[in-house]
mmCIF file of C-alpha atoms in Angstrom:
data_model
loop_
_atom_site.group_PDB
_atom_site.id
_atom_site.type_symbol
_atom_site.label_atom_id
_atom_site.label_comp_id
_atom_site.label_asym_id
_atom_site.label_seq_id
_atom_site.Cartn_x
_atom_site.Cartn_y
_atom_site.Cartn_z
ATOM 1 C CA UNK A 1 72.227 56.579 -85.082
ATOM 2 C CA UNK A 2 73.698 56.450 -81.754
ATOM 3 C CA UNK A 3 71.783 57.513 -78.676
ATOM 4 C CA UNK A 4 71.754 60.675 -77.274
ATOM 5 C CA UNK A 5 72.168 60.409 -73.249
ATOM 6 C CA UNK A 6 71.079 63.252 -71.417
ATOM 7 C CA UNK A 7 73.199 64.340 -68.926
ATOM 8 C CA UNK A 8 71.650 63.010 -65.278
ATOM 9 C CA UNK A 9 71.053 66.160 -62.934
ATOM 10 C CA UNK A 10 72.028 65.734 -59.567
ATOM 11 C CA UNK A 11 69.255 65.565 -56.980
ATOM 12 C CA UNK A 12 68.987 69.264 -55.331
ATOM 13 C CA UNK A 13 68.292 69.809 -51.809
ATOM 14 C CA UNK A 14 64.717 70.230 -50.412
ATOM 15 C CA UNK A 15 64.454 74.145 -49.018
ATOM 16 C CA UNK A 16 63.772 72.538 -45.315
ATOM 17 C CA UNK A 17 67.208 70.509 -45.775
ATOM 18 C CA UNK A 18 69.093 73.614 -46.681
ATOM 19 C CA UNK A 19 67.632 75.141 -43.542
ATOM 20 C CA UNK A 20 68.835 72.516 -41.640
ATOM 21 C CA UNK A 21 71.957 72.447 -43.231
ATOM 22 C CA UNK A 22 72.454 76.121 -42.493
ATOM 23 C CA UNK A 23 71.713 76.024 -39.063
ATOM 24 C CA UNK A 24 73.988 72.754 -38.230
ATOM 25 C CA UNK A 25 76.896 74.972 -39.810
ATOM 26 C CA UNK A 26 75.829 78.037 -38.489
ATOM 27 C CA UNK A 27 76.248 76.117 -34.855
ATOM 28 C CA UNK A 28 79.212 74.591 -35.506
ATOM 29 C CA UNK A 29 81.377 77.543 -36.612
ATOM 30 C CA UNK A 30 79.527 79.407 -33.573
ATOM 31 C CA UNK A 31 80.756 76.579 -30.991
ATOM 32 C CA UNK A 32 84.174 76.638 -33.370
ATOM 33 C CA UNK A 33 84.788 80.413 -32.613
ATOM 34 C CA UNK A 34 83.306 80.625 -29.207
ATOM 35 C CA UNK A 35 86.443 78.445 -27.352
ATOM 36 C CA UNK A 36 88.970 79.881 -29.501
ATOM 37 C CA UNK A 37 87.551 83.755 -28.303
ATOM 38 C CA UNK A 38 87.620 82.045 -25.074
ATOM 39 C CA UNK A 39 91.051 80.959 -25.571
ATOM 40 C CA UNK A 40 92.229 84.421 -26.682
ATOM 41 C CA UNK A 41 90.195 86.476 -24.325
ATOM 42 C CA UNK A 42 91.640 84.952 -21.611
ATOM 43 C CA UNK A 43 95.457 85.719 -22.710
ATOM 44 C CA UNK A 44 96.552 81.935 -23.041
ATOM 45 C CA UNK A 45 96.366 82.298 -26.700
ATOM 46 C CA UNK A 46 97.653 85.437 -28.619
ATOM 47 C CA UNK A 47 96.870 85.737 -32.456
ATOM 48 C CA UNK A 48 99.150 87.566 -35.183
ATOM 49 C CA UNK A 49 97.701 90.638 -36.499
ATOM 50 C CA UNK A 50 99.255 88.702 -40.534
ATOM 51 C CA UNK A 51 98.915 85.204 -41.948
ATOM 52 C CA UNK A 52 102.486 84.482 -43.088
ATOM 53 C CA UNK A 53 105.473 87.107 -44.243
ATOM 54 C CA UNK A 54 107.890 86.939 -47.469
ATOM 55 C CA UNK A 55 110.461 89.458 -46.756
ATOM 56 C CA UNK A 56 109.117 92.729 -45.689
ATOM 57 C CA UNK A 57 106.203 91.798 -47.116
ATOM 58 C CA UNK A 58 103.045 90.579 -44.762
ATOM 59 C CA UNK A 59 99.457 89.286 -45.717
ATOM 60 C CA UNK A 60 97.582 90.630 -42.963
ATOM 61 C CA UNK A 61 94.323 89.382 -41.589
ATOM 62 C CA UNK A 62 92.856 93.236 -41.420
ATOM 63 C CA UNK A 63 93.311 92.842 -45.502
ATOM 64 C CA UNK A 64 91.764 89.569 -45.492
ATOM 65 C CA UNK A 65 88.880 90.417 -43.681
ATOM 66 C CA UNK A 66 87.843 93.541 -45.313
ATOM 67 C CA UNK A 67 88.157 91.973 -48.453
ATOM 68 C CA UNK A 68 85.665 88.886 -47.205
ATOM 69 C CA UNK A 69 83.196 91.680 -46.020
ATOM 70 C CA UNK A 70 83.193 93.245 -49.777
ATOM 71 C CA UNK A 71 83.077 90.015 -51.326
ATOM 72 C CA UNK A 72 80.315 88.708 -49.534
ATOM 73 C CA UNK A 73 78.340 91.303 -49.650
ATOM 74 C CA UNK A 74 78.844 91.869 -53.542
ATOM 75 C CA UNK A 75 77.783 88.304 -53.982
ATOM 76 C CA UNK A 76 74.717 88.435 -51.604
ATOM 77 C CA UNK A 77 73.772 92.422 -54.053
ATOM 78 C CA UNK A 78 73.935 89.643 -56.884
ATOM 79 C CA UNK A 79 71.478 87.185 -55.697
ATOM 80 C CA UNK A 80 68.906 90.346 -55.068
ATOM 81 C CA UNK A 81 69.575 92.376 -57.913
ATOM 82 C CA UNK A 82 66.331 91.210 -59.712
ATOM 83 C CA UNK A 83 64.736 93.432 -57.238
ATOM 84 C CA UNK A 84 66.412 96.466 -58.408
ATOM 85 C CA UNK A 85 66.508 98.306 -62.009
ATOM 86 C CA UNK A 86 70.040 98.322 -62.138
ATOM 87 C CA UNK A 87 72.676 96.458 -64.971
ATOM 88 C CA UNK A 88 74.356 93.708 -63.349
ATOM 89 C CA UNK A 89 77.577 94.881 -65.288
ATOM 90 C CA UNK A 90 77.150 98.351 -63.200
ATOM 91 C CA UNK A 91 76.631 96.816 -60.587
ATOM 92 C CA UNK A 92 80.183 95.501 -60.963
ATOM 93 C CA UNK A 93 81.564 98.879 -62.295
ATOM 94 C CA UNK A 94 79.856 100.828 -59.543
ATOM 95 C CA UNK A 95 81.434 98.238 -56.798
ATOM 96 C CA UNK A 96 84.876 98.943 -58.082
ATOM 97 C CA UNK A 97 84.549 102.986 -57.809
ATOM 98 C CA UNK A 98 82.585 102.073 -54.391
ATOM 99 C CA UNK A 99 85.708 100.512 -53.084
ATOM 100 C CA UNK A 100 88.482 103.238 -54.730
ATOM 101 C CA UNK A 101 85.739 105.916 -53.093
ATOM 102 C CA UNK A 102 85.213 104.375 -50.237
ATOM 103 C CA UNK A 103 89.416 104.055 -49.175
ATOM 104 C CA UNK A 104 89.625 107.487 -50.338
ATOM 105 C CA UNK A 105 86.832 108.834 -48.228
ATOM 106 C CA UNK A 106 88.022 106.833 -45.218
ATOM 107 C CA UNK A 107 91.658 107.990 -45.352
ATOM 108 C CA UNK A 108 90.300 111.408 -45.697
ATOM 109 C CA UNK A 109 88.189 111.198 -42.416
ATOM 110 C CA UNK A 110 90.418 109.906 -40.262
ATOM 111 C CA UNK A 111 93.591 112.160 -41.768
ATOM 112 C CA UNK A 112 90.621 115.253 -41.226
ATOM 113 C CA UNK A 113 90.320 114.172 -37.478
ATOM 114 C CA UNK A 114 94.314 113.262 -36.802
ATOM 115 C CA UNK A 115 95.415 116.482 -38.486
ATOM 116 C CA UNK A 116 97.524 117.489 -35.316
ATOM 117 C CA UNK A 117 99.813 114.642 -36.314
ATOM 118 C CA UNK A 118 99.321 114.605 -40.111
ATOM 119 C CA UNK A 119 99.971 118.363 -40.434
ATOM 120 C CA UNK A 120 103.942 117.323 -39.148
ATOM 121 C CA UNK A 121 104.303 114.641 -40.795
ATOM 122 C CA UNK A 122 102.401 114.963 -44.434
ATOM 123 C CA UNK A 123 104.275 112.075 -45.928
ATOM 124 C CA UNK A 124 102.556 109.622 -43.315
ATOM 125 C CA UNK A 125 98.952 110.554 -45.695
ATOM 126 C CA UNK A 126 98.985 108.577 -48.211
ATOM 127 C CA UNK A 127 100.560 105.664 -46.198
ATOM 128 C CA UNK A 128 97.579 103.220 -45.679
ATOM 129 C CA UNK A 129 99.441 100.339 -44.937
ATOM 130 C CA UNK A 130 100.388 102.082 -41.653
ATOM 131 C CA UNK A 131 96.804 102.500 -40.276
ATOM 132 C CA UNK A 132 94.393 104.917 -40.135
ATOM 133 C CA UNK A 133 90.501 104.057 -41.565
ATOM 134 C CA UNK A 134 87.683 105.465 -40.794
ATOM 135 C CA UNK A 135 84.098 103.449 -41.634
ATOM 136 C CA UNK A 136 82.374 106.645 -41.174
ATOM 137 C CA UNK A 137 84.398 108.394 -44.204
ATOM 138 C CA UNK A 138 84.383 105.308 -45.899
ATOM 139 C CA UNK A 139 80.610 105.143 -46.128
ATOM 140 C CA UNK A 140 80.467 108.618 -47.106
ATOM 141 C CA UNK A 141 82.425 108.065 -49.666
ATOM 142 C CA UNK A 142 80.948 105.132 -50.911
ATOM 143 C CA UNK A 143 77.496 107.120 -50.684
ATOM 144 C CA UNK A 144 79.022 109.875 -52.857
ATOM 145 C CA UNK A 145 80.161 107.897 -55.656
ATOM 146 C CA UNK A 146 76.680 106.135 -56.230
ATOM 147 C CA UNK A 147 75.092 109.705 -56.234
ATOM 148 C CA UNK A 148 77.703 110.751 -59.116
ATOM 149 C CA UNK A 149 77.146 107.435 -60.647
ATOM 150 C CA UNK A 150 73.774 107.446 -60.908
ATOM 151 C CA UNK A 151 73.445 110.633 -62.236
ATOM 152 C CA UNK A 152 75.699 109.344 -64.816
ATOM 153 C CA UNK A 153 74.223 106.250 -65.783
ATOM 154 C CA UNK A 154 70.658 108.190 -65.523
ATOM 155 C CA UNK A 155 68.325 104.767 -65.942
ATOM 156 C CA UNK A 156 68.436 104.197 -62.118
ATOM 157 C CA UNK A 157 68.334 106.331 -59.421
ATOM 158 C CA UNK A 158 70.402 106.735 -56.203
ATOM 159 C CA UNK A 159 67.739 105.425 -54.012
ATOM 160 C CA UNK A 160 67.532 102.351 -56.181
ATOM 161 C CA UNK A 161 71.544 101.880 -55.158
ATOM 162 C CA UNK A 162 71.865 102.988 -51.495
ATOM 163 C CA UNK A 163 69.194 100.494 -50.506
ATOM 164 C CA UNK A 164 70.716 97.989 -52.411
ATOM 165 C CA UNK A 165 74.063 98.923 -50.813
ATOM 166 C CA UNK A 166 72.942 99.704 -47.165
ATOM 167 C CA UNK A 167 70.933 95.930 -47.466
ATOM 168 C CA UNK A 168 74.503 94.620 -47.524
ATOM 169 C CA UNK A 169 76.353 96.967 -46.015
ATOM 170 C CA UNK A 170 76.410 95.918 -42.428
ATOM 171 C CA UNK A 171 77.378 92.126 -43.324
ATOM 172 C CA UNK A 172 80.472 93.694 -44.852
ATOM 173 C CA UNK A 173 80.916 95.808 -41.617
ATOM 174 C CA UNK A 174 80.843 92.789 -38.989
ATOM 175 C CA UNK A 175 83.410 90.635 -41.269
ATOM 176 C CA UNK A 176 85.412 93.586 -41.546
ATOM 177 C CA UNK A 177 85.158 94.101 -38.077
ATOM 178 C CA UNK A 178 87.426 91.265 -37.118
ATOM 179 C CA UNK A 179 90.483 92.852 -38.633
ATOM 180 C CA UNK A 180 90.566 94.777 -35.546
ATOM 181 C CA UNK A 181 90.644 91.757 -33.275
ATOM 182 C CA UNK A 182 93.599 90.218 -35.130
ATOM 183 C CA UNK A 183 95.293 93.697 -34.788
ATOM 184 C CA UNK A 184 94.220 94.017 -31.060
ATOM 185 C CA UNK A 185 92.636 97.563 -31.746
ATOM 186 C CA UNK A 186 89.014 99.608 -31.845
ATOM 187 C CA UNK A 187 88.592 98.037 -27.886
ATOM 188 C CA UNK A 188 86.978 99.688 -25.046
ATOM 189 C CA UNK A 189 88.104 100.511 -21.655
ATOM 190 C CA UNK A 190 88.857 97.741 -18.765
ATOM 191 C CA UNK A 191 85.908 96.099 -17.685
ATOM 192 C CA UNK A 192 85.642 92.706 -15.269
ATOM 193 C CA UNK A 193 82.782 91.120 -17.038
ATOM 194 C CA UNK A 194 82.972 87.699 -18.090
ATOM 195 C CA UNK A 195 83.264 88.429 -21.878
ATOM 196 C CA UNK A 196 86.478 90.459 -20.858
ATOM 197 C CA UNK A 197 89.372 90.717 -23.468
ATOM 198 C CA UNK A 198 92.618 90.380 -22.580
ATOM 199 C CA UNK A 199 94.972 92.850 -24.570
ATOM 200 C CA UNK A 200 99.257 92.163 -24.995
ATOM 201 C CA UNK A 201 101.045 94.988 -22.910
ATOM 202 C CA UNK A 202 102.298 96.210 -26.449
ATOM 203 C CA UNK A 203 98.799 96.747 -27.602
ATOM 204 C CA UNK A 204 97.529 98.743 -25.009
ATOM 205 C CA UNK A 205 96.841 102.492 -25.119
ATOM 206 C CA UNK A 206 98.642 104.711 -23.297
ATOM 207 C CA UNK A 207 97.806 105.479 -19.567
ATOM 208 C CA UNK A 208 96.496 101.833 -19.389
ATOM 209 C CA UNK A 209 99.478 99.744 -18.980
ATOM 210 C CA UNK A 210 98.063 97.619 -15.275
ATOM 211 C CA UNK A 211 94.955 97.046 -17.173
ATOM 212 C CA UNK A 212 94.937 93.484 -19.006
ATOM 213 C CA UNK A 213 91.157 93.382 -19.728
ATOM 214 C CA UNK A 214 89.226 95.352 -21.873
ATOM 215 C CA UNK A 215 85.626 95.838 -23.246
ATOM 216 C CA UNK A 216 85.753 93.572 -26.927
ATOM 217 C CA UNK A 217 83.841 96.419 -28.904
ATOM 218 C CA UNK A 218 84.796 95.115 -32.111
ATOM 219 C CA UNK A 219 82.871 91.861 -31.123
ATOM 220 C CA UNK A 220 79.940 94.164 -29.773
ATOM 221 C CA UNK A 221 79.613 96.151 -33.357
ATOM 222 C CA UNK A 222 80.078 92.851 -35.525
ATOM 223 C CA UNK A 223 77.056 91.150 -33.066
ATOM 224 C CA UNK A 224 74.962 94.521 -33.849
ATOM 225 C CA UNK A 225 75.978 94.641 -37.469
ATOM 226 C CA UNK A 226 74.650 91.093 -37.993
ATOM 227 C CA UNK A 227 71.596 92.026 -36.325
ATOM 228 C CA UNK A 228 71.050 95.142 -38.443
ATOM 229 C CA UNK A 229 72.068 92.894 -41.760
ATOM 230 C CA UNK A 230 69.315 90.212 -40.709
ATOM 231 C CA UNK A 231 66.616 92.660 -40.273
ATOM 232 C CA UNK A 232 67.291 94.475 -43.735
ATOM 233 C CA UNK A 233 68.431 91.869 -45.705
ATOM 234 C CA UNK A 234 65.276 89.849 -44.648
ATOM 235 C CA UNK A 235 62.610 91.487 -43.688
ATOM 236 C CA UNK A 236 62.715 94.941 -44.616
ATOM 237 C CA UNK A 237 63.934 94.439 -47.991
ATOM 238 C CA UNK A 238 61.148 92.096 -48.671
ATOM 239 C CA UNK A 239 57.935 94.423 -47.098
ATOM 240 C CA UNK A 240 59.253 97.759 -47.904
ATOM 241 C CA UNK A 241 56.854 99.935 -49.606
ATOM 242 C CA UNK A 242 58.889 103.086 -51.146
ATOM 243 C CA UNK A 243 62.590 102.881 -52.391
ATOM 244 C CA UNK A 244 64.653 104.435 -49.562
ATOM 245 C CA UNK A 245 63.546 102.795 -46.155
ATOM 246 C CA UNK A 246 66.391 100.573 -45.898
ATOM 247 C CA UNK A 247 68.909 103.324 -46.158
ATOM 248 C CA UNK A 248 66.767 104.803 -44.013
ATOM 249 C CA UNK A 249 66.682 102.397 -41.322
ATOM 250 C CA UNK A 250 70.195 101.575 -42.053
ATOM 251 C CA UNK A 251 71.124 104.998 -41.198
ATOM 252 C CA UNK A 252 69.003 105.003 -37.766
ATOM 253 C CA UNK A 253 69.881 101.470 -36.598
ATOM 254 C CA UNK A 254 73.655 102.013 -37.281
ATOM 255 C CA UNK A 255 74.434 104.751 -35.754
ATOM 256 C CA UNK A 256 72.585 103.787 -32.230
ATOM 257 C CA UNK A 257 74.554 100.690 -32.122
ATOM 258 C CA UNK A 258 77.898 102.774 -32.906
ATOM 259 C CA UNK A 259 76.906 105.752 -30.256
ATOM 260 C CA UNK A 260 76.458 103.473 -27.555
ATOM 261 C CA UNK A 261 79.782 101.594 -28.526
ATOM 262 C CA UNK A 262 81.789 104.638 -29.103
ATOM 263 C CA UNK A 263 81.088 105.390 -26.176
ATOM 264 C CA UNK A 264 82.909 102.283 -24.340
ATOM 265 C CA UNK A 265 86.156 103.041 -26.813
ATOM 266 C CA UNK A 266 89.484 104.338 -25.749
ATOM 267 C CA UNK A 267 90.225 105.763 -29.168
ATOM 268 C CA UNK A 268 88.229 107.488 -30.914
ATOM 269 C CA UNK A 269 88.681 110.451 -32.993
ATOM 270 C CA UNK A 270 87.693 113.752 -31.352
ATOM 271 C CA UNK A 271 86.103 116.910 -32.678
ATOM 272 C CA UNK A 272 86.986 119.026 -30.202
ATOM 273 C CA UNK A 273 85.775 117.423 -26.823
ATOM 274 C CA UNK A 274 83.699 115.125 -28.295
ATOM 275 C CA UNK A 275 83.752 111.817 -30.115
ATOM 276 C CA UNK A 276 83.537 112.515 -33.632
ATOM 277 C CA UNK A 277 81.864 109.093 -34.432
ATOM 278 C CA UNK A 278 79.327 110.257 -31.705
ATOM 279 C CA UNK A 279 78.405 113.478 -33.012
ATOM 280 C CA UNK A 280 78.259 111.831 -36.593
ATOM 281 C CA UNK A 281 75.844 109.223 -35.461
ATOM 282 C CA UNK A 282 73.287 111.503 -33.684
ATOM 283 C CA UNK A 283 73.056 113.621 -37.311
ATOM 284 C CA UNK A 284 72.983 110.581 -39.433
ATOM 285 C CA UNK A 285 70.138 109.568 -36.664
ATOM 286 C CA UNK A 286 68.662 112.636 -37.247
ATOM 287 C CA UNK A 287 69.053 112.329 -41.025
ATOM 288 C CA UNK A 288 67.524 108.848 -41.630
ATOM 289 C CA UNK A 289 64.501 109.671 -38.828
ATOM 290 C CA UNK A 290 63.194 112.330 -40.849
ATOM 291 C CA UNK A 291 63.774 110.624 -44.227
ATOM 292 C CA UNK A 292 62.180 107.336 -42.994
ATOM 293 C CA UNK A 293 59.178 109.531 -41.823
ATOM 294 C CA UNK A 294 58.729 111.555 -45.113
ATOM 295 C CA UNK A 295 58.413 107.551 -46.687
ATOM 296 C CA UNK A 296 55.994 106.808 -44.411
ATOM 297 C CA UNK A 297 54.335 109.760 -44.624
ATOM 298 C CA UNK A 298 54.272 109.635 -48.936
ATOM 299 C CA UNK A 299 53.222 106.309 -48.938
ATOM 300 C CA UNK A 300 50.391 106.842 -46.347
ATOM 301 C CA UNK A 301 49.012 109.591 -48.231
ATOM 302 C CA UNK A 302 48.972 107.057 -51.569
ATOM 303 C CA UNK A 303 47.315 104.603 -50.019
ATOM 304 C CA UNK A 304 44.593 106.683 -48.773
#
């Protein structure tokens, strides 16, 4: 009888290489992207807001990027889904209807807020490809569809899904973030500090045509949406007590990053005379303050 060779497994790396594997790459795509931002902030390199063009039709780095955020946040829900009581396979089906919900409610919102100009021109609504996203009505409806879902699939329940979701959530946000730079947009008003960003006359909003510098907000939400990612994905996700705190926390660490931002923006949506993102953020604040306490509160009471 012949001999059976077993197939020879390739040595795997020791947990303190992979750290330092990590962190070497993690430093050299930082150095990487720091002198080209440098390079574009200054104006002496401009990017394209697409990748390349067949006809009339254009791959555009806003696409890309959004669809990097999803992706790697779907793959990092995989890796932690043995913490959760939920079917990988619906975890799957529940990311598709995430996604068709979450387009849906972030046309909606910004349509809702831009009704002045949607009301003349109702043919522009469905139109997508021209612009016109909102993350707030996004998330909203991405929050929506898991509570129908849930209710549907019945072994799980919502909690068990928003905290997987919000654990990932802001990862997707800060790729997804950098759509905006390629597309010059979701900046804030002229500032002289170092970090300044210079914006092509064509890409400037009205009223602001001498300024050349502007306030890189996108960069300042992607920074803040890493941080928010690190200390959920990491931390809280491994120490929480009750189902719920990292929506929770999510929901409070979010939206005081995005009120202070929105703040700095040149065009944002208004209710009325105020900045819709702003007044959203101070109830979702509100929301995830008192829902974070009642947690604390329910699980203080079991443990005494």
């Amino acid at each position: 009888m012949g001999k059976r060779f077993k197939k020879k497994e390739e040595p795997k790396l020791s947990k303190s290489k992979r750290i330092i594997l990590s962190v070497v790459i993690i430093l050299a795509v930082g150095i990487g992207l720091f002198f080209f931002l440098r390079e574009v902030f200054s104006g002496r390199l401009i990017v394209r807001d697409y990748i390349f063009q067949i006809g009339k039709f254009q791959l555009r780095w806003y696409s890309i990027c959004i669809a990097s955020g999803i992706l790697v946040a779907y793959v990092l829900a995989r890796r932690r889904l043995s913490m959760y009581p939920i079917k990988p396979e619906d975890l799957d089906e529940g990311l598709f209807w995430g996604i068709v919900a979450g387009i849906l409610g972030a046309r909606i919102y910004y349509v809702i807020f831009n009704w002045n100009y949607y009301s003349k021109y109702p043919s522009e609504i469905y139109k997508i490809w021209h612009g016109g996203l909102a993350i707030h009505g996004g998330i909203f409806g991405a929050l929506l569809m898991i509570f129908i879902y849930s209710k549907i699939k019945g072994y799980f329940k919502f909690v068990h899904a928003t905290d997987l979701f919000t654990s990932v959530l802001p990862l997707a946000q800060a790729i997804g973030r950098w759509g905006n730079f390629f597309n010059y947009e979701a900046y804030g008003r002229p500032t002289t500090l170092p970090w300044k960003m210079y914006v092509p006359p064509e890409r400037r909003m009205p009223g602001f045509d001498i300024d050349r510098f502007f306030h890189p907000t996108f960069l300042y939400e992607s920074l803040w949406d890493i941080t928010i990612f690190v200390f959920l994905y990491f931390f809280v996700e491994k120490r929480k007590r009750e189902y719920g705190e990292t929506t929770a926390l999510y929901l409070i660490l979010y939206s005081l990053g995005r009120f202070w931002i929105e703040s700095l923006r040149l065009d944002s949506l208004m209710a009325g005379h105020f900045r819709a993102a702003q007044v959203v953020s101070i109830i979702l604040i509100f929301i995830g303050a008192a829902w974070y306490a009642y947690i604390i509160g329910k699980t203080g009471k079991r443990g005494n």
